[in-house]
Every structure is written in C-alpha cells, then in structure tokens.
C-alpha cells in the first residue's frame, strides 16, 4: 500500500520516524516533504498529501506539524480527504472504524515517537465498520459538495472565478504555445525523468525567472551601469554574488553568464590567446564539448589536446595525465565532465598544473549542487577558476557562473562584459539568487546526500541485473552504463526506456566504436527524481524496470505493464501539485 507522508519543520523528525515504521511494515512511502528542519509553511505539505490521497496516488496519508491542528484543517480543504487529528491510540482506531479517515494527523509538540508509532499501527489496522457510519459520511460528502457549488456560484457572480494553472495570460494570447507548456508539464509529471543534467526548480525560482525584471536592461555591473533605473536589479545581482561566494567559499564571482558554455568561454579567454594549448578530458571519455572538441569554439579557437580514462579501471590515471601534461605543456588544464561518475583528485590536478605552469580551470556544472550540499568534494580551494551552470544539481534557472581567485577577477569581468556578452538577463540573475539561498538550507544538504544515495542504490541494482557500469559504480549523481554486453545500442535503449516511462539519454562510453548518434551506452541521473522525493527503495524498483525493458525488448505487452509501474511511481510522488 502507498502511504503519503508530509510535515512542516516542527514535524520533520517525527515524520521521519513514521516513515521508517511504514517501510518496516512493508508499505511504499511517498514522502512529500518537508525534507529538513528549516522553516517551511505547513499548508503546502498538507495540500500535497491531501491531493495525493484524493487523486488515488496514495491510499492513505500521515501529516505532522507542531500541534497537528494546522495540517488537519489544511488537508480537509481538499475534496475527498477526511483528515482526523488524533492524540491517543483509541482515537486513531475510532477515526478509521467510524469516520473512514484517510489521513491521520498529530502534533509533534505533544506526541512522542513511540505514541505516534502506536497510533499509526492502530489506525492502519482498523477497518471501516460501515453501517450507520456510512450514511453519516455520505451526508457529510453532500454538505461539502453543496458548499463547493455555492462558492463557485459566488465567484462567478462577482467576476472573480479563478483561472486554474499558471499560464492564464499565455492561454489567451497564444493558445498554441500554452498547449506546448501544458503538455510539457504533463510529460514531466508522468515520466521518470532521469537525464543527469535535468532537475526541477522550485516555484520560487520560476516566479523570479518570469518576473518583471525581464524588462530591465542593465549593461555593466552593480553601481557601474550604462543605463539608468538599475537600483533594484543592482540589489538582485549583489545578492546573487554574495550568496554564491558564501555557498562555495569563492573569492570572486561573476553571475552574469547566460550558460555554462558561455562561462567556459569567458574563463578560457581570460587565460588564453587564440592558438594556445588547453588540455581537457575527451568528450567520449566523459568530458564536454566546451573542453576542446574540434566542432566547438574551444577546439576552433585554441589548440585542444585531450586526456582519456584508463582502459582497465575506466577512471582517470593521474600519473599518465602528468606525463602527458609535461610533454604538451598546456597553458590551461581543464577538469570536470558531463559523464564521469567518480570523484576527481583535485590535489593531483593542482600539482600537475603547477608543475607545467598551467592555469587550472574546473567545470563543476554537473556536481555543483552536490558540492553546495556537502555531498561531494569542492574544487574551489584547489583551482584558479571554477565554472558551473546553475541548473542541473543546483536546481536553479538555466544559466552560468564563474568563480575565481581574486587574481583573475578583473580579467573575467572584462571578458564577460564587454568581451562576450552585452546586457545580462536580470530576471535569471534574480532566479539564480533564489537558488543560491535555497542551496544554503539544511534540507538542500539532505537532498544532495539522498541524490548520491539514490545513484548508488540504482547502480547496485543494475549490477545485480548484469549491466556494466563504467568504473564499476558512482560517487555522484550519475551512472554511465556500457551496453555492449547486452547487445543493444544506446539509441535503442533510450527508445525502449521511453516506451516504459523512463527518460534517459544515449551516451558514448570510453573507447566506444559506435557513432555519437548511436553510442554503446546510456547516462542515467537521479537529481530530478530525488527532487520529487524518491529514495533508494524507488531507485531499486526503477532498476528492475530498466532491466525489464531490456528483457521485454521484443514484448510490447510486457513493456506496457512496465510503463504502468513507472506511472504508479510518478503518481506516488506528484510533481508541482500546486500548478
């Protein structure tokens, strides 16, 4: 049975205790938050649990706040929910027997963990008696329905009927694009999103990104703009810079880059002239286009050289890299990757760069959120310049940042503007500031740890099913799966998984012999599903679905059954229930 659980910050610890109990009792737990002790608003979580129960995505719900009163009132505003506040075992059992309560609520300030566990067990074990109680419940439902009709009529009469969704103006102005947005929301809700570079932002980040700040031109930097009227957007950029420096312990930050690729261009041009050598990880071995690929600006402007992973260990051989750097004498040594599942040895990279007189630049786009949350080592203390995106594991808007030592600050700022960009995107910079604040909270650290735990759990299950994981596993949020032994291409496996409700991307693997549009591997990531609240149990279930998809590659009916399992997981962990 699926049981949805939710709590505010005062009920967080007790919710975790109840969640463990439910797991031990064999139930599937949909944890709808909160995910840490930082202050939050209880109605958000009461509504999320209520909607999950009312829609049938969960059979029952458990809610906890300080007193239990607030969550019970909020949950009962959801049609179809019968939430009962309980303070002892007898009340818990009676709410099921007499009232058919589908959500139990209690207060963490007045309920011990032991009592909460006993109440939940009694509540789960009690059955609805029906009889005269059934008639009373039907009467209550009729009263609720009547109140709902009355409220809708009043709203219509006064011209204040609320349009649902967040795009009512878009719907009126451009129904075709509104339809695209609505369909994409549906896809994100109904698919298991496992592309390692994708995540789900908070509504606060989306509000900032869609704010009136999009109207403001602000070439230059705070206090030194080429346009008037920048006093408020100046503050937004100042907050973003201050927060990201504090988050990563950086000496300097530029938050204006439009993307991670732009951030890398700025970093390179601050240190290199056209034709200078840079040494980065090969794209087919886990690197990125902007690390010197010949079709990219980094390979067109500079003399790009590449290092690879060891054929046996499928990890970076730092001794071999040192010898290569000594032979080639690059002016810039680039670290970071888009498909490398292991930690980097930053101290070794620093030593190699110093030995050959190179500037050390690290692209932490994929792991920035894990670094911010303390779940991954930080490159910032070791590197001259660190670049990143602000989406992916940081859960912010699509954009870039450049962090650096003070020695490179002036060059980076000049290369950003006027060197590479003109007017900054002030609405996106404000959204970056929001995401940096969110990433500094304790619940984000808990999310980062869970993201890595989930990747490890998924990897272990895939190994049990006979899949080959590049490097044998993962230290971060992603898995790179070599499918050669399964006799299927990455392209075909991507399509198979899409059919069963899982979104991944085909990916080259080290020493791949297939073309980049075919590949011998897939890349799988856990950030987005971790944001939905899923944990190791769900990752193991997904590992079974992935293996099942390969086994059912010639069986359409079996794939349809697997898609149903994926849909059930999505429904148990709803995405953006407020929209």
Coordinates of C-alpha atoms in Angstrom, one line a residue:
X1 CA 0.0 0.0 0.0
X2 CA 1.2 3.5 -0.8
X3 CA 1.1 5.9 2.1
X4 CA 1.8 9.6 1.6
X5 CA 3.6 11.4 4.4
X6 CA 4.1 15.1 5.0
X7 CA 5.2 17.6 7.7
X8 CA 6.4 21.1 8.4
X9 CA 9.7 21.8 10.0
X10 CA 8.3 21.2 13.5
X11 CA 7.0 17.8 12.5
X12 CA 10.0 16.8 10.3
X13 CA 11.8 14.5 12.8
X14 CA 8.6 12.7 13.8
X15 CA 7.6 12.3 10.1
X16 CA 11.0 10.6 9.5
X17 CA 10.3 8.2 12.4
X18 CA 6.9 7.3 11.0
X19 CA 8.3 6.9 7.5
X20 CA 10.8 4.3 8.8
X21 CA 8.0 2.5 10.6
X22 CA 5.9 2.3 7.4
X23 CA 8.8 1.0 5.5
X24 CA 9.4 -1.8 8.0
X25 CA 5.7 -2.7 7.8
X26 CA 6.1 -3.2 4.1
X27 CA 4.4 -0.1 2.8
X28 CA 5.6 2.1 0.0
X29 CA 6.1 5.6 1.3
X30 CA 5.6 8.8 -0.7
X31 CA 7.5 11.4 1.2
X32 CA 6.1 14.8 0.0
X33 CA 8.2 16.9 2.4
X34 CA 9.5 18.8 4.0
X35 CA 13.0 17.3 3.8
X36 CA 14.8 19.1 6.6
X37 CA 14.3 21.2 9.7
X38 CA 14.4 24.6 8.1
X39 CA 11.3 26.7 8.5
X40 CA 8.5 26.0 5.9
X41 CA 4.8 26.5 5.6
X42 CA 2.6 23.6 6.7
X43 CA -0.3 24.2 4.2
X44 CA 2.0 23.3 1.3
X45 CA 2.6 19.8 2.6
X46 CA -0.9 19.2 3.9
X47 CA -2.2 20.1 0.5
X48 CA 0.3 17.8 -1.3
X49 CA -0.6 14.8 0.9
X50 CA -4.3 15.6 0.5
X51 CA -4.1 15.8 -3.2
X52 CA -2.2 12.5 -3.4
X53 CA -4.8 10.7 -1.4
X54 CA -7.8 12.4 -3.1
X55 CA -6.4 11.5 -6.6
X56 CA -5.7 7.9 -5.6
X57 CA -2.0 8.3 -5.9
X58 CA -1.8 7.2 -2.3
X59 CA -4.2 5.0 -0.3
X60 CA -3.7 6.9 3.0
X61 CA -1.8 9.9 4.4
X62 CA 0.0 10.9 7.5
X63 CA 0.6 14.6 8.4
X64 CA 2.6 16.1 11.3
X65 CA 3.0 19.7 12.4
X66 CA 3.7 21.3 15.8
X67 CA 0.1 20.9 17.1
X68 CA -1.4 18.8 14.3
X69 CA -4.3 21.3 14.1
X70 CA -2.9 23.3 11.1
X71 CA -2.3 20.3 8.9
X72 CA -5.6 18.8 9.7
X73 CA -7.5 21.9 8.8
X74 CA -5.5 22.4 5.6
X75 CA -5.8 18.8 4.5
X76 CA -9.6 18.9 5.0
X77 CA -9.9 21.7 2.4
X78 CA -9.1 19.1 -0.3
X79 CA -12.2 17.5 -1.6
X80 CA -12.2 13.7 -0.8
X81 CA -10.0 14.0 2.2
X82 CA -11.1 13.1 5.7
X83 CA -8.3 14.1 7.9
X84 CA -8.5 13.3 11.6
X85 CA -6.4 14.9 14.4
X86 CA -5.5 12.2 17.0
X87 CA -3.8 12.3 20.4
X88 CA -4.1 8.6 21.5
X89 CA -4.5 5.1 20.1
X90 CA -8.2 4.8 20.8
X91 CA -8.9 8.0 18.8
X92 CA -6.7 6.7 15.9
X93 CA -8.6 3.5 15.7
X94 CA -12.0 5.2 16.0
X95 CA -11.3 7.6 13.2
X96 CA -10.9 4.6 10.9
X97 CA -13.8 2.5 12.2
X98 CA -16.4 5.3 12.5
X99 CA -15.2 8.1 10.2
X100 CA -13.2 6.2 7.5
X101 CA -10.4 8.7 7.9
X102 CA -7.9 8.5 5.1
X103 CA -5.4 11.0 6.6
X104 CA -4.2 10.8 10.2
X105 CA -2.7 14.0 11.8
X106 CA -0.9 14.5 15.1
X107 CA 1.3 17.2 16.8
X108 CA 5.0 16.7 17.3
X109 CA 4.9 19.0 20.3
X110 CA 2.5 16.7 22.1
X111 CA 3.2 13.3 20.7
X112 CA 6.2 11.0 21.5
X113 CA 7.7 9.0 18.7
X114 CA 6.6 5.8 20.5
X115 CA 3.0 7.0 20.8
X116 CA 3.0 8.2 17.1
X117 CA 4.1 4.7 16.0
X118 CA 1.4 3.0 18.1
X119 CA -1.3 5.4 16.7
X120 CA -0.3 4.8 13.1
X121 CA -0.3 1.0 13.6
X122 CA -3.7 1.0 15.3
X123 CA -5.0 3.3 12.6
X124 CA -3.7 1.2 9.8
X125 CA -5.0 -2.0 11.4
X126 CA -8.6 -0.7 12.0
X127 CA -11.2 -1.2 9.3
X128 CA -14.2 1.0 8.4
X129 CA -17.3 -0.6 10.1
X130 CA -19.8 0.9 7.6
X131 CA -23.5 0.6 8.7
X132 CA -24.8 3.8 10.2
X133 CA -21.4 5.4 9.9
X134 CA -21.5 5.1 6.1
X135 CA -24.7 7.1 6.0
X136 CA -23.2 9.9 8.0
X137 CA -20.2 10.0 5.8
X138 CA -22.4 10.3 2.7
X139 CA -24.3 13.1 4.4
X140 CA -21.0 14.9 5.1
X141 CA -20.0 14.5 1.4
X142 CA -23.3 16.0 0.3
X143 CA -22.7 19.0 2.6
X144 CA -19.2 19.5 1.2
X145 CA -20.4 19.3 -2.4
X146 CA -23.1 21.9 -1.7
X147 CA -20.6 24.3 -0.2
X148 CA -18.3 23.9 -3.2
X149 CA -21.2 24.7 -5.6
X150 CA -22.1 27.7 -3.6
X151 CA -18.6 29.0 -3.6
X152 CA -18.3 28.6 -7.4
X153 CA -21.5 30.4 -8.0
X154 CA -20.5 33.3 -5.7
X155 CA -17.1 33.5 -7.5
X156 CA -18.8 33.6 -10.9
X157 CA -21.4 36.2 -9.9
X158 CA -18.7 38.5 -8.6
X159 CA -16.4 38.0 -11.6
X160 CA -13.6 36.6 -9.5
X161 CA -13.6 33.0 -10.7
X162 CA -10.0 31.9 -10.5
X163 CA -8.5 30.5 -13.7
X164 CA -6.5 27.4 -12.9
X165 CA -2.9 26.9 -13.8
X166 CA -0.1 29.4 -14.0
X167 CA -0.4 30.4 -17.7
X168 CA -3.8 32.0 -18.0
X169 CA -2.5 35.1 -19.8
X170 CA -0.4 32.9 -22.2
X171 CA -3.5 30.8 -22.9
X172 CA -5.4 33.9 -24.0
X173 CA -2.5 35.4 -26.1
X174 CA -1.1 32.2 -27.7
X175 CA -3.1 29.0 -27.2
X176 CA -0.6 27.0 -29.2
X177 CA 2.4 27.8 -27.0
X178 CA 0.2 27.5 -23.9
X179 CA -0.6 24.0 -25.2
X180 CA 3.1 23.2 -25.5
X181 CA 3.7 24.3 -21.9
X182 CA 0.8 22.3 -20.6
X183 CA 1.9 19.2 -22.5
X184 CA 5.5 19.5 -21.3
X185 CA 4.2 19.8 -17.7
X186 CA 2.3 16.6 -18.2
X187 CA 5.3 14.9 -19.7
X188 CA 7.5 15.9 -16.7
X189 CA 4.8 14.7 -14.3
X190 CA 4.1 11.4 -16.0
X191 CA 7.7 10.3 -16.9
X192 CA 10.5 9.2 -14.7
X193 CA 13.0 12.0 -15.6
X194 CA 16.5 10.5 -15.3
X195 CA 18.6 12.7 -17.6
X196 CA 21.6 13.5 -15.4
X197 CA 21.7 17.2 -16.4
X198 CA 18.0 17.8 -15.7
X199 CA 16.2 18.8 -12.5
X200 CA 13.0 20.5 -11.3
X201 CA 13.3 24.1 -10.0
X202 CA 11.2 25.4 -7.1
X203 CA 8.2 27.6 -7.9
X204 CA 10.1 30.5 -6.3
X205 CA 12.9 30.2 -8.9
X206 CA 10.3 30.1 -11.6
X207 CA 8.5 33.1 -10.3
X208 CA 11.7 35.1 -10.2
X209 CA 12.6 33.9 -13.7
X210 CA 9.2 35.0 -15.0
X211 CA 9.1 38.4 -13.2
X212 CA 9.1 42.0 -14.4
X213 CA 12.9 42.0 -14.1
X214 CA 12.9 40.6 -17.6
X215 CA 12.0 44.2 -18.8
X216 CA 15.2 45.8 -17.5
X217 CA 18.4 46.5 -19.5
X218 CA 21.5 46.6 -17.2
X219 CA 24.7 46.5 -19.2
X220 CA 27.7 46.7 -16.8
X221 CA 27.9 45.8 -13.1
X222 CA 26.1 47.0 -9.9
X223 CA 26.9 50.6 -9.3
X224 CA 28.5 51.0 -12.7
X225 CA 25.8 50.5 -15.4
X226 CA 25.4 52.1 -18.8
X227 CA 21.6 52.5 -18.2
X228 CA 19.6 54.3 -15.5
X229 CA 17.0 52.9 -13.3
X230 CA 19.1 49.9 -12.2
X231 CA 18.9 50.4 -8.4
X232 CA 16.7 47.4 -7.8
X233 CA 18.3 45.0 -10.3
X234 CA 21.6 46.0 -8.8
X235 CA 20.5 44.6 -5.5
X236 CA 19.4 41.4 -7.1
X237 CA 22.9 40.9 -8.7
X238 CA 24.6 41.9 -5.4
X239 CA 22.6 39.3 -3.5
X240 CA 23.4 36.6 -6.2
X241 CA 27.1 37.4 -6.0
X242 CA 27.2 37.5 -2.2
X243 CA 25.3 34.2 -1.8
X244 CA 27.2 32.2 -4.4
X245 CA 30.5 33.3 -2.9
X246 CA 29.4 32.2 0.5
X247 CA 27.9 29.0 -0.8
X248 CA 31.2 27.8 -2.4
X249 CA 33.8 29.8 -0.4
X250 CA 34.9 31.7 -3.5
X251 CA 37.0 34.9 -3.6
X252 CA 35.2 36.3 -6.6
X253 CA 32.0 35.5 -8.5
X254 CA 30.5 36.7 -11.8
X255 CA 26.8 35.6 -12.1
X256 CA 26.1 37.1 -15.5
X257 CA 27.0 34.3 -17.9
X258 CA 24.0 33.1 -19.9
X259 CA 25.1 29.5 -19.9
X260 CA 27.8 27.1 -18.8
X261 CA 29.3 27.2 -22.3
X262 CA 29.5 31.0 -22.1
X263 CA 31.1 30.7 -18.6
X264 CA 33.7 28.4 -20.1
X265 CA 34.4 30.7 -23.0
X266 CA 34.9 33.6 -20.5
X267 CA 37.2 31.6 -18.4
X268 CA 39.4 30.4 -21.4
X269 CA 39.6 33.9 -22.9
X270 CA 40.7 35.3 -19.6
X271 CA 43.7 33.0 -19.7
X272 CA 44.4 32.1 -23.3
X273 CA 45.1 33.7 -26.7
X274 CA 43.9 32.1 -29.9
X275 CA 46.1 29.1 -30.7
X276 CA 47.2 28.5 -27.1
X277 CA 47.1 24.9 -25.8
X278 CA 44.4 23.6 -23.5
X279 CA 44.2 20.1 -22.2
X280 CA 40.8 18.6 -21.2
X281 CA 39.0 15.3 -20.8
X282 CA 37.9 13.7 -24.1
X283 CA 34.2 14.0 -24.8
X284 CA 33.9 10.3 -25.5
X285 CA 35.5 9.6 -22.1
X286 CA 33.1 11.8 -20.2
X287 CA 34.2 15.3 -21.0
X288 CA 32.2 18.1 -22.5
X289 CA 32.0 19.8 -25.9
X290 CA 33.5 23.0 -24.5
X291 CA 36.6 21.2 -23.2
X292 CA 38.2 21.3 -26.6
X293 CA 36.1 19.4 -29.1
X294 CA 37.0 20.3 -32.6
X295 CA 33.5 21.4 -33.6
X296 CA 33.2 23.7 -30.6
X297 CA 34.6 27.2 -30.1
X298 CA 37.1 25.7 -27.7
X299 CA 38.5 23.5 -30.4
X300 CA 38.3 26.1 -33.1
X301 CA 40.0 29.0 -31.2
X302 CA 42.6 27.0 -29.3
X303 CA 44.9 24.1 -29.8
X304 CA 42.9 21.5 -27.9
X305 CA 44.5 18.3 -26.5
X306 CA 42.7 15.6 -24.6
X307 CA 43.4 13.0 -21.9
X308 CA 41.4 9.8 -21.5
X309 CA 40.4 7.3 -18.8
X310 CA 42.4 4.2 -18.2
X311 CA 41.1 1.2 -20.3
X312 CA 41.1 -1.2 -17.3
X313 CA 39.8 1.0 -14.5
X314 CA 37.8 3.4 -16.6
X315 CA 39.0 6.2 -14.3
X316 CA 41.5 9.0 -14.8
X317 CA 45.1 7.9 -14.4
X318 CA 46.7 11.0 -12.9
X319 CA 50.3 9.7 -13.4
X320 CA 49.6 9.3 -17.1
X321 CA 48.0 12.7 -17.2
X322 CA 51.0 14.2 -15.5
X323 CA 53.3 12.8 -18.2
X324 CA 51.1 14.0 -21.0
X325 CA 51.0 17.5 -19.5
X326 CA 54.8 17.5 -19.2
X327 CA 55.1 16.6 -22.8
X328 CA 52.5 19.0 -24.2
X329 CA 52.9 22.0 -21.7
X330 CA 49.3 23.3 -22.0
X331 CA 48.6 26.8 -20.8
X332 CA 45.3 25.7 -19.3
X333 CA 44.5 22.4 -17.7
X334 CA 40.7 21.7 -17.7
X335 CA 39.0 19.4 -15.2
X336 CA 35.3 18.5 -15.0
X337 CA 33.0 16.3 -17.0
X338 CA 29.5 15.6 -18.3
X339 CA 29.6 11.9 -17.9
X340 CA 32.3 10.9 -15.3
X341 CA 30.8 9.1 -12.3
X342 CA 33.8 9.3 -9.9
X343 CA 35.3 12.0 -7.7
X344 CA 38.2 14.0 -9.0
X345 CA 41.6 14.2 -7.3
X346 CA 41.8 18.0 -7.2
X347 CA 45.2 17.9 -5.3
X348 CA 46.7 15.9 -8.1
X349 CA 45.2 18.3 -10.8
X350 CA 46.7 21.2 -8.9
X351 CA 50.1 19.6 -8.6
X352 CA 50.1 18.8 -12.4
X353 CA 49.1 22.3 -13.3
X354 CA 51.7 23.8 -11.1
X355 CA 54.4 21.5 -12.5
X356 CA 53.8 22.7 -16.1
X357 CA 52.9 26.3 -15.3
X358 CA 49.2 25.9 -16.4
X359 CA 46.1 27.7 -15.1
X360 CA 43.7 25.1 -13.5
X361 CA 40.1 25.6 -14.6
X362 CA 37.4 23.2 -13.4
X363 CA 33.9 22.9 -14.8
X364 CA 31.7 21.7 -11.9
X365 CA 28.4 22.1 -13.8
X366 CA 27.2 18.6 -13.1
X367 CA 28.2 18.4 -9.4
X368 CA 27.8 22.0 -8.2
X369 CA 24.6 21.2 -6.2
X370 CA 26.3 18.2 -4.6
X371 CA 29.3 20.4 -3.7
X372 CA 27.0 23.1 -2.2
X373 CA 25.2 20.4 -0.2
X374 CA 28.4 18.9 1.2
X375 CA 27.8 15.6 -0.6
X376 CA 30.8 16.0 -3.0
X377 CA 34.3 17.4 -2.5
X378 CA 34.7 21.0 -3.7
X379 CA 37.2 22.1 -6.4
X380 CA 37.1 25.7 -5.4
X381 CA 40.0 25.7 -2.9
X382 CA 42.3 24.0 -5.5
X383 CA 41.5 25.7 -8.7
X384 CA 42.3 29.1 -10.2
X385 CA 38.9 29.3 -11.9
X386 CA 35.7 27.2 -11.4
X387 CA 32.8 27.4 -13.8
X388 CA 29.3 26.0 -13.5
X389 CA 25.7 26.0 -14.7
X390 CA 23.0 27.0 -12.2
X391 CA 20.5 24.3 -13.3
X392 CA 21.4 20.6 -13.0
X393 CA 22.1 19.7 -9.4
X394 CA 21.9 23.3 -8.2
X395 CA 18.1 23.3 -9.1
X396 CA 18.2 26.8 -10.3
X397 CA 17.4 28.6 -13.6
X398 CA 19.3 27.8 -16.8
X399 CA 22.4 29.9 -16.6
X400 CA 26.1 30.0 -15.7
X401 CA 28.6 31.4 -13.2
X402 CA 32.3 31.9 -13.0
X403 CA 34.1 31.7 -9.6
X404 CA 37.7 32.6 -9.3
X405 CA 40.7 33.7 -7.2
X406 CA 41.0 37.5 -7.0
X407 CA 44.0 37.4 -9.3
X408 CA 41.6 36.5 -12.2
X409 CA 38.6 38.7 -11.2
X410 CA 39.3 41.7 -13.4
X411 CA 40.1 39.7 -16.5
X412 CA 36.9 37.6 -16.1
X413 CA 34.6 40.6 -15.5
X414 CA 36.0 42.3 -18.6
X415 CA 35.7 39.2 -20.7
X416 CA 32.1 38.7 -19.7
X417 CA 31.2 42.4 -20.4
X418 CA 32.0 43.8 -22.9
X419 CA 34.0 40.9 -24.1
X420 CA 31.5 38.1 -24.7
X421 CA 28.0 39.4 -23.6
X422 CA 26.0 42.6 -23.7
X423 CA 23.0 43.1 -21.4
X424 CA 22.7 40.5 -18.6
X425 CA 19.4 38.6 -18.0
X426 CA 18.4 40.3 -14.8
X427 CA 15.3 38.0 -14.3
X428 CA 17.6 35.0 -14.5
X429 CA 20.2 36.5 -12.2
X430 CA 17.4 37.1 -9.6
X431 CA 16.4 33.5 -10.0
X432 CA 20.0 32.4 -9.5
X433 CA 20.0 34.4 -6.2
X434 CA 16.9 32.5 -5.1
X435 CA 18.5 29.1 -5.9
X436 CA 21.7 30.0 -4.1
X437 CA 19.7 30.8 -1.0
X438 CA 17.8 27.6 -1.3
X439 CA 21.0 25.6 -1.7
X440 CA 22.3 27.0 1.6
X441 CA 19.5 25.5 3.6
X442 CA 19.8 22.2 5.6
X443 CA 17.1 20.5 3.6
X444 CA 19.2 21.0 0.4
X445 CA 22.1 19.3 2.0
X446 CA 19.8 16.4 2.9
X447 CA 18.6 16.4 -0.8
X448 CA 22.2 16.3 -2.0
X449 CA 23.1 13.3 0.2
X450 CA 19.9 11.5 -0.9
X451 CA 20.8 12.2 -4.6
X452 CA 24.1 10.3 -4.2
X453 CA 22.5 7.6 -2.1
X454 CA 19.9 7.1 -4.8
X455 CA 22.5 6.8 -7.6
X456 CA 24.4 4.2 -5.6
X457 CA 21.3 2.2 -4.9
X458 CA 20.3 2.3 -8.5
X459 CA 23.8 1.3 -9.6
X460 CA 23.8 -1.7 -7.2
X461 CA 20.5 -2.9 -8.6
X462 CA 21.7 -2.6 -12.2
X463 CA 24.9 -4.5 -11.4
X464 CA 22.7 -7.3 -9.9
X465 CA 20.9 -7.4 -13.3
X466 CA 24.2 -7.8 -15.1
X467 CA 24.7 -4.3 -16.5
X468 CA 28.2 -3.0 -16.9
X469 CA 28.7 0.3 -15.1
X470 CA 31.6 2.4 -16.3
X471 CA 34.2 2.5 -13.5
X472 CA 32.1 -0.1 -11.6
X473 CA 29.7 2.4 -9.9
X474 CA 29.4 6.0 -8.9
X475 CA 30.4 8.6 -6.4
X476 CA 28.0 11.3 -7.6
X477 CA 24.5 11.7 -9.1
X478 CA 25.0 9.8 -12.4
X479 CA 25.6 6.3 -13.8
X480 CA 27.2 5.6 -17.2
X481 CA 26.0 2.2 -18.5
X482 CA 28.0 0.4 -21.1
X483 CA 25.5 -1.8 -23.0
X484 CA 28.0 -3.7 -25.2
X485 CA 27.4 -6.9 -23.3
X486 CA 23.6 -6.5 -23.7
X487 CA 24.0 -6.3 -27.5
X488 CA 21.9 -3.2 -27.8
X489 CA 22.9 0.4 -28.7
X490 CA 22.4 3.4 -26.5
X491 CA 19.9 4.8 -29.1
X492 CA 17.7 1.7 -29.0
X493 CA 17.9 1.5 -25.2
X494 CA 16.9 5.2 -24.9
X495 CA 13.8 4.5 -27.1
X496 CA 12.9 1.3 -25.1
X497 CA 13.1 3.2 -21.8
X498 CA 11.0 6.0 -23.2
X499 CA 8.3 3.4 -24.0
X500 CA 8.2 2.2 -20.4
X501 CA 8.1 5.8 -19.0
X502 CA 11.8 6.5 -18.2
X503 CA 13.7 9.4 -19.8
X504 CA 17.5 8.9 -20.2
X505 CA 19.9 9.9 -22.9
X506 CA 22.2 7.8 -25.2
X507 CA 25.8 8.4 -24.4
X508 CA 29.2 7.4 -25.7
X509 CA 31.3 5.3 -23.3
X510 CA 35.1 5.2 -23.1
X511 CA 36.6 3.5 -26.3
X512 CA 33.2 3.5 -27.9
X513 CA 33.2 2.1 -31.5
X514 CA 29.7 3.3 -32.4
X515 CA 28.8 6.7 -33.8
X516 CA 27.8 9.6 -31.4
X517 CA 24.2 9.4 -32.6
X518 CA 24.1 5.7 -31.9
X519 CA 26.5 5.0 -29.0
X520 CA 27.1 2.0 -26.9
X521 CA 25.8 3.5 -23.6
X522 CA 23.2 5.4 -21.7
X523 CA 23.6 8.0 -19.0
X524 CA 21.3 7.9 -16.0
X525 CA 20.9 10.5 -13.3
X526 CA 19.0 10.8 -10.0
X527 CA 18.6 14.6 -9.4
X528 CA 15.1 15.1 -10.7
X529 CA 13.6 12.0 -9.1
X530 CA 15.3 12.9 -5.8
X531 CA 13.6 16.3 -6.0
X532 CA 10.3 14.5 -6.4
X533 CA 11.0 12.8 -3.0
X534 CA 12.0 9.4 -4.2
X535 CA 14.6 7.3 -2.3
X536 CA 16.7 4.2 -2.5
X537 CA 13.6 1.8 -2.5
X538 CA 12.2 3.6 -5.5
X539 CA 15.6 3.5 -7.3
X540 CA 15.8 -0.2 -6.8
X541 CA 12.3 -0.5 -8.3
X542 CA 13.4 1.6 -11.3
X543 CA 16.5 -0.6 -11.7
X544 CA 14.1 -3.5 -12.1
X545 CA 12.0 -1.6 -14.7
X546 CA 15.2 -0.8 -16.7
X547 CA 16.3 -4.4 -16.7
X548 CA 12.7 -5.4 -17.5
X549 CA 12.6 -3.1 -20.5
X550 CA 15.7 -4.8 -21.9
X551 CA 14.3 -8.2 -21.3
X552 CA 11.0 -7.2 -22.9
X553 CA 12.6 -5.5 -26.0
X554 CA 10.5 -7.9 -28.2
X555 CA 7.4 -8.0 -26.0
X556 CA 5.1 -5.0 -26.3
X557 CA 2.6 -6.2 -23.7
X558 CA 5.3 -6.6 -21.1
X559 CA 6.6 -3.1 -21.9
X560 CA 3.1 -1.7 -21.4
X561 CA 3.0 -3.3 -17.9
X562 CA 6.3 -1.8 -17.1
X563 CA 5.0 1.7 -18.1
X564 CA 2.2 1.2 -15.7
X565 CA 4.7 0.6 -12.9
X566 CA 6.6 3.8 -13.9
X567 CA 3.3 5.7 -13.9
X568 CA 2.4 4.5 -10.4
X569 CA 5.8 5.7 -9.1
X570 CA 5.1 9.1 -10.7
X571 CA 1.7 9.3 -9.1
X572 CA 3.0 8.4 -5.7
X573 CA 5.5 11.3 -5.9
X574 CA 3.5 14.1 -7.6
X575 CA 5.3 16.9 -9.3
X576 CA 4.1 20.5 -8.9
X577 CA 0.7 19.7 -7.4
X578 CA 0.2 23.4 -7.0
X579 CA 0.0 24.0 -10.7

